[in-house]
Amino acid sequence: MKDSLEWLSLKNVLKIFTETEFGARCCQQRMSSILSSPHSPHLPTYQFQPIALFQSCFKQKTGTPRQFNLIPHSRGYFRLNSIHLVEGLEVGLYLHVIWLFHQNFHIKRDSVNQKETNKEEAAHLQQLSESYAPICITNQMQKTKIKPPRMNGQKIGIFAARSPYRPNPIGLSVCKIRDIVKGKDDSVIVHLEGCDLVHGTPIIDVKPYIRDYDSIPEAPHPSWFENIALKQKNVAQVAFTEDAQRQLEELVPKMKFYHNDLDAVRQVIEEMILLDPRSKYRRDKCTEEVFGFCIDNINVRCVFKDENQCFVCEVESLDKIEQMDKKSLKRRNTEDFARFSKRIRSEEKE
Amino acid sequence: MKDSLEWLSLKNVLKIFTETEFGARCCQQRMSSILSSPHSPHLPTYQFQPIALFQSCFKQKTGTPRQFNLIPHSRGYFRLNSIHLVEGLEVGLYLHVIWLFHQNFHIKRDSVNQKETNKEEAAHLQQLSESYAPICITNQMQKTKIKPPRMNGQKIGIFAARSPYRPNPIGLSVCKIRDIVKGKDDSVIVHLEGCDLVHGTPIIDVKPYIRDYDSIPEAPHPSWFENIALKQKNVAQVAFTEDAQRQLEELVPKMKFYHNDLDAVRQVIEEMILLDPRSKYRRDKCTEEVFGFCIDNINVRCVFKDENQCFVCEVESLDKIEQMDKKSLKRRNTEDFARFSKRIRSEEKE
């Protein structure tokens, strides 16, 4: 009995397994990545399954705000299979949402080490890892510090920051409950606003925000944050050209998150631009180009006239842009810039 | 090549494996619990390893506050292997701590199903599961609602509450940084206060609390919370008998978290009693008994004279109580009640 139990040690299983003729290198890699806890063998590992995948008006990382509540009119929802799970939550309350940075590079890199396998193997292993095996998130991080985007190269520790680059890539947001809608079969859809989650983000927990505990108005700011807050320069003014306004009116009946809600979609576009969604590179090097970002199922194309002023020049269906390759997109953005600039000048004269 | 890739499917691996002479039932059970995602096969599972285990002045669940910041002078710390990880954090700042309810019953039940295996197997599997395999936390929950302890039997949904009973048993606290101490070999110890974590709690992430984002003073309360807050009755007054005060003075040089800090330990004992750490059962049915709770490495024994007044009558080393069985503890608590009550009366007369 003792021997048979001894034998059960999963490490031995792995060893014997790889000695048989079946044991392939890839299989061994997968299994050892599941079974091993590389850095701290004395710490157990825990396995989570999301409670829901978040449905967000932000389809891509570009334009998705870096914090919750920066774009208060952003919208998204998640579905649960029983309305009883949220009994006691009401419209207007705030909710802590705990989620995963699923587009985080190091989850992907850890789940399948693409450098060591060929393309076909990698694709297959990726598929396997998605269907059967947990996606490993290990503590094998090389860096201990990161450079927050707005800090001009200054570094701070991973745990002093909210960066997605962290040992366990967990995100934390506080969103406002916009609506709670009972679905078919007892299911429920919880609609949120003020969210900063990309479409498809796995949610692992939600908890009510209780002001008496969670709101600490006297909490001091980290000194690195004070420096950022002072340096931060946003856009001051947003205007829509006549064309863009008309296009938006035409598209709003086909929208999913802002269906027929023209005021709300204008508001969310303005909120996004006021935060300046451009990267530092785009802000400095691509001034003579149209800047585009998507919200819900539309693509918004705008021109930054100077640092403080932005004109929305075109609004189009997202389908259109999704079929274009990177090169033609770049060409279109340069060509249209002159046309849009001319149009803006003529509208300003009138 | 295609065949060999096909073969790699972990499901097949499992099948072939169990058909060989080595394949034991236990091994199959363990492997399938690692590989399967029981309720939502379309959702991937994610695996986490703690960044640290929390060292807390609360050794047991009894007395550990139900929320952070209820006992502002509570103390604890965690250790990281590089001080660079926390560069940018400073004493006095607040920190979001994301952690696991590791004493939560359904983690343990899921990790090894004790009903289906015999004792010896179960113990061995438990050991294996701790050393090599992830502890599975599944969404297989039976209940959708829970009864918060202070709500007199009223039920609310799991996601409307902060109860430990939730699909992914994740806890969220905001603690104040009391000190940051560089250790040997570049390691660091981060000391916190206002924490509500039991000793040994796995921490999976920490993030700086940023007042501009996290503090929402206008957030409305859930209506169930308003009802609790009104009903909540705490103790109004705490006094120490002369014996207890003298014993505390003798024990404080041997304390770990409150080493030689008599004022702080008196303060934390008072904070704990003012919250009334007794269960409803103890409050209603054991009024003629000494109530005990531990903090750091001492056991505090007190008598609730009426609903509003509590006397600390004895303070002893925790070692003493840990060697006693439940029966002798109960007998001692009943016998000492009369003795302590007499002592309190005589001190009050003086």
XYZ file of C-alpha atoms in Angstrom, chain A residues 5 7-11 13 17 22 24 26-27 31 34-35 37 40 43-51 53 67-68 80 82 84-85 87-90 92-94 96 98 100 120-121 124 128 132 134-137 139 144-145 156-162 166-168 170 172 174 202 204-217 219-225, chain B residues 5 7-11 13 17 22 24 26-27 31 34-35 37 40 43-51 53 67-68 80 82 84-85 87-90 92-94 96 98 100 120 124 128 132-137 139 144-145 156-162 166-168 170 172 174 202 204-217 219-225:
180
model
C 0.851 5.511 -2.602
C 4.090 5.790 -6.683
C 1.256 8.253 -6.918
C 3.581 11.160 -6.446
C 2.845 13.243 -9.492
C 6.524 13.960 -9.943
C 4.189 9.982 -12.722
C 5.672 8.973 -18.312
C 4.713 7.887 -25.813
C 6.908 13.571 -26.213
C 5.800 18.944 -25.723
C 3.683 16.796 -23.494
C 2.612 18.727 -17.812
C 0.910 22.483 -14.892
C 2.496 20.603 -12.046
C 5.442 25.763 -8.867
C 8.359 28.870 -4.261
C 3.652 27.805 -1.547
C 0.581 26.063 -2.924
C -1.013 27.178 -6.198
C -4.684 28.069 -6.523
C -6.846 27.672 -9.558
C -9.677 30.009 -10.527
C -12.387 29.906 -13.106
C -13.996 33.210 -14.115
C -17.558 33.894 -12.951
C -16.543 37.203 -19.307
C -8.399 53.402 -14.742
C -12.083 52.986 -13.923
C -24.724 35.315 -14.379
C -28.964 33.105 -11.386
C -30.406 35.303 -6.753
C -26.611 35.790 -6.818
C -30.087 39.969 -4.651
C -29.356 43.012 -2.507
C -27.568 44.930 -5.281
C -29.443 47.903 -6.694
C -26.870 53.266 -8.581
C -24.665 51.272 -6.200
C -20.954 50.842 -6.861
C -15.759 46.248 -6.834
C -11.831 41.847 -9.609
C -7.704 39.378 -15.042
C 2.257 24.247 -35.531
C 3.029 22.754 -32.148
C -1.959 23.147 -31.040
C -4.999 22.369 -25.713
C -8.178 21.396 -20.820
C -5.194 25.786 -16.498
C -3.350 28.795 -17.829
C -0.347 29.047 -15.569
C 0.488 32.387 -14.111
C 5.944 34.255 -10.298
C 10.921 44.112 -10.184
C 10.247 47.662 -11.392
C 8.764 52.370 -9.565
C 8.274 48.940 -7.973
C 5.624 46.624 -9.397
C 3.673 46.663 -6.125
C 3.807 50.456 -5.871
C 2.028 50.602 -9.258
C -1.199 49.393 -10.795
C 2.617 41.960 -11.998
C 3.163 38.401 -10.696
C -0.567 37.662 -10.571
C -5.216 40.857 -11.336
C -9.364 45.941 -9.619
C -15.001 50.163 -9.028
C -12.530 37.340 -17.341
C -13.191 36.430 -11.070
C -15.181 38.206 -8.335
C -17.489 41.143 -7.618
C -18.216 42.683 -4.213
C -20.374 45.620 -3.149
C -18.460 48.877 -2.571
C -19.271 49.900 1.015
C -18.511 53.591 1.526
C -17.932 53.206 5.287
C -15.065 50.772 4.647
C -13.789 51.535 1.152
C -13.791 55.292 0.939
C -10.746 56.811 2.675
C -10.773 60.499 1.694
C -5.526 58.612 2.338
C -2.301 60.347 1.231
C -1.127 60.043 -2.383
C 2.126 58.225 -3.195
C 4.631 60.940 -4.113
C 5.157 59.463 -7.615
C 1.430 59.917 -8.241
C 0.176 16.217 -32.161
C -1.817 12.263 -29.391
C -0.695 15.082 -27.210
C -4.224 15.926 -26.245
C -4.113 15.753 -22.481
C -7.422 13.923 -22.424
C -2.819 11.180 -22.234
C -2.353 6.496 -18.735
C 0.433 1.819 -13.266
C -4.322 3.941 -10.011
C -6.382 8.069 -7.025
C -3.982 9.245 -9.633
C -5.285 14.377 -12.629
C -6.377 19.249 -12.251
C -7.374 19.066 -15.876
C -13.060 22.687 -15.519
C -18.078 25.918 -17.690
C -14.143 29.206 -19.721
C -10.431 28.734 -19.172
C -9.008 28.293 -15.676
C -6.195 30.410 -14.299
C -3.625 29.383 -11.784
C -2.102 31.641 -9.145
C 0.704 31.333 -6.698
C 0.703 33.655 -3.666
C 3.273 36.446 -3.581
C 1.888 34.391 3.246
C -13.515 43.929 7.801
C -10.275 45.836 7.532
C 9.050 39.861 -0.399
C 13.264 42.149 -3.359
C 12.731 47.030 -5.488
C 9.222 45.535 -5.786
C 9.933 51.175 -4.438
C 7.504 54.106 -4.463
C 5.529 52.881 -1.448
C 5.987 54.883 1.745
C 1.558 56.098 5.971
C 0.193 55.165 2.537
C -2.737 52.755 2.186
C -5.082 47.326 -1.413
C -5.982 40.962 -2.489
C -7.493 34.210 -0.344
C -4.742 7.180 4.470
C -1.479 11.382 1.212
C 0.543 15.704 -2.711
C 2.698 19.593 -6.446
C -0.794 20.222 -7.667
C -2.922 23.344 -7.745
C -5.713 23.570 -5.226
C -8.829 23.633 -7.331
C -11.385 26.290 -6.627
C -17.658 27.250 -9.373
C -26.690 31.462 -4.481
C -27.567 33.391 -1.304
C -28.793 38.270 0.286
C -27.021 37.182 -2.916
C -23.401 36.059 -2.734
C -22.272 38.927 -4.977
C -24.192 41.515 -2.947
C -22.166 40.447 0.105
C -18.534 40.252 1.136
C -18.155 32.868 -2.965
C -17.167 31.031 -6.183
C -13.607 32.370 -6.081
C -10.953 36.201 -2.818
C -10.034 42.492 -0.475
C -7.216 48.258 2.493
C -1.988 33.764 1.085
C -2.006 37.184 -4.301
C -1.562 40.892 -5.077
C -1.057 44.326 -3.522
C -1.719 47.688 -5.192
C -1.391 51.254 -3.926
C -4.677 52.842 -2.794
C -5.048 56.018 -4.885
C -7.522 58.387 -3.231
C -8.475 60.077 -6.525
C -9.719 56.764 -7.936
C -10.598 54.609 -4.948
C -12.314 56.967 -2.554
C -15.952 57.557 -3.528
C -17.484 59.415 -0.573
C -21.272 56.091 -3.048
C -24.691 55.083 -1.698
C -24.982 52.191 0.775
C -26.811 49.000 -0.191
C -30.106 49.077 1.722
C -29.302 45.794 3.522
C -26.172 47.486 4.904
